[in-house]
GROMACS .gro file of C-alpha atoms in nm:
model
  101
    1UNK     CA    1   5.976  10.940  16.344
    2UNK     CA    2   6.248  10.810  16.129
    3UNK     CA    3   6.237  10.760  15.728
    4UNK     CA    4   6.286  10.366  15.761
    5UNK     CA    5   6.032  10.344  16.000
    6UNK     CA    6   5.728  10.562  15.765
    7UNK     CA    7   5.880  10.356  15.469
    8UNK     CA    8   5.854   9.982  15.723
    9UNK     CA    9   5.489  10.112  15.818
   10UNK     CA   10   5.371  10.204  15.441
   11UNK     CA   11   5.515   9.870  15.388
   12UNK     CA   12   5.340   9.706  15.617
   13UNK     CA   13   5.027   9.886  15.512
   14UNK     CA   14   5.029   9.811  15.153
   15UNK     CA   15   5.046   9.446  15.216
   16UNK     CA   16   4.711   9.505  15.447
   17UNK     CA   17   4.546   9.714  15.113
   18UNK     CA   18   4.659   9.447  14.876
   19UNK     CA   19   4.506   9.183  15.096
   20UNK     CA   20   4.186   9.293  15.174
   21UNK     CA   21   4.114   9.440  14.786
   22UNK     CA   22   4.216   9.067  14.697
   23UNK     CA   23   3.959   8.912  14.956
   24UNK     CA   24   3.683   9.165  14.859
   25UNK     CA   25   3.756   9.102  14.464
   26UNK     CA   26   3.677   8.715  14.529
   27UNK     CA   27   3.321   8.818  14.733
   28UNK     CA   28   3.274   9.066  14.482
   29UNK     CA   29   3.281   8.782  14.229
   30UNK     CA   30   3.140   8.534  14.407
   31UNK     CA   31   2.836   8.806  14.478
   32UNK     CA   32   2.784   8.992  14.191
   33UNK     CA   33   2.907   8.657  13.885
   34UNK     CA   34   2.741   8.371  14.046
   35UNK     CA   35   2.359   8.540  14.010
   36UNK     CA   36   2.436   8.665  13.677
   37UNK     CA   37   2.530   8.350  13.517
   38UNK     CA   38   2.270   8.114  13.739
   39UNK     CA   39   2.132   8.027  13.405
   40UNK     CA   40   2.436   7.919  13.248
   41UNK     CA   41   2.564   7.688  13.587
   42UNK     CA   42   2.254   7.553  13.675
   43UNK     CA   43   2.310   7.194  13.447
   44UNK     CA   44   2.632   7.149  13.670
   45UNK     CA   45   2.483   6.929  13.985
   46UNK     CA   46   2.642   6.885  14.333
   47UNK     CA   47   2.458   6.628  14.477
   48UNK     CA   48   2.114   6.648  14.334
   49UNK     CA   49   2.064   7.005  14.330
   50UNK     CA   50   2.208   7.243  14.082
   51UNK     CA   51   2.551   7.461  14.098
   52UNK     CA   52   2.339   7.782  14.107
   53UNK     CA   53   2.091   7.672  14.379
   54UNK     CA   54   2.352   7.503  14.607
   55UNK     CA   55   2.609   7.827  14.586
   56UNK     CA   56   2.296   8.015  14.688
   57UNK     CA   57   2.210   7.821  14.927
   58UNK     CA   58   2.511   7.679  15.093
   59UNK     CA   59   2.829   7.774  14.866
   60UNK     CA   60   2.820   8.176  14.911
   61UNK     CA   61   2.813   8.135  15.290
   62UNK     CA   62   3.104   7.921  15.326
   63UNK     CA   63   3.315   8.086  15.098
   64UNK     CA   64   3.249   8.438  15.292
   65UNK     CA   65   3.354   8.229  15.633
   66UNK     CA   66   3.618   8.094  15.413
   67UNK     CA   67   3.762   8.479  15.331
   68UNK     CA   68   3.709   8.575  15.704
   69UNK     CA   69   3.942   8.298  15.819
   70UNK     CA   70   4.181   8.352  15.507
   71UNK     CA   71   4.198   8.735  15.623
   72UNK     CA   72   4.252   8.651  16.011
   73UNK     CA   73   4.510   8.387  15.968
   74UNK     CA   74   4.732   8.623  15.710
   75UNK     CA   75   4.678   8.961  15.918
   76UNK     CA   76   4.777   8.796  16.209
   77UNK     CA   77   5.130   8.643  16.052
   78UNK     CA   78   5.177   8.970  15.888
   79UNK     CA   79   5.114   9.140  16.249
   80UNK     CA   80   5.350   8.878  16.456
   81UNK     CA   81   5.621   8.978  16.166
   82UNK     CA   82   5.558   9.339  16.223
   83UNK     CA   83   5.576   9.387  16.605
   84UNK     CA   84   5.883   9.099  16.601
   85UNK     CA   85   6.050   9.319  16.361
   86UNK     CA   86   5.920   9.664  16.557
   87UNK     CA   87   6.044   9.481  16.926
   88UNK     CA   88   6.330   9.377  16.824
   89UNK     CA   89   6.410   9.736  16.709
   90UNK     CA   90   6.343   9.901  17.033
   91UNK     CA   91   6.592   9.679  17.228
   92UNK     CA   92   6.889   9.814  17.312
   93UNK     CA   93   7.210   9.686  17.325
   94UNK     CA   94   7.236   9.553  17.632
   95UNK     CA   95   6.892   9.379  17.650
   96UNK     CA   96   6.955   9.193  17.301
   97UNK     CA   97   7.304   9.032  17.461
   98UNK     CA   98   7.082   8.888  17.745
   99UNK     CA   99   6.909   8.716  17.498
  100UNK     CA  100   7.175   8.587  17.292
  101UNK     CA  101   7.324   8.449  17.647
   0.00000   0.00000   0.00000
């Protein structure tokens, strides 16, 4: 295997470690702050109920649907870039001047 491609696949993994500690930081947060503080949110109302009740009961699960989507849609651009990248590589010469024709 050549340098530039363990360098273009460390690459390519760091940006999948930097995403998912990112996603897991906001449903640590989300998790771990919201209970912690209930107290201290619950005079903020969303409809009639309070802040703490309603991320309990409704917020928390949309925002974890909301980081599963988040995750999908980015891993799967940052996949499409990598194999593009990766395929376009392992052409050779004469197959990238068919496509150029």
């Amino acid at each position: 295997m050549e340098i530039e491609e363990i360098r273009r696949r460390q690459q390519y993994w760091r940006q999948v470690c930097r995403l998912t500690l990112a996603l897991l930081s906001v449903w640590l947060l989300v998790t771990l702050l919201v209970p912690w503080y209930a107290r201290d949110l619950s005079h903020w109302l969303i409809g009639r109920f309070p802040f703490d009740y309603w991320m309990s009961a409704q917020g928390a699960i949309m925002l974890y649907v909301l980081l599963i989507v988040v995750y999908a849609e980015v891993m799967d651009r940052l996949d499409r870039r990598w194999h593009a990248l990766h395929a376009h590589e392992s052409l050779s010469a004469s197959e990238l001047s068919r496509l150029h024709d």
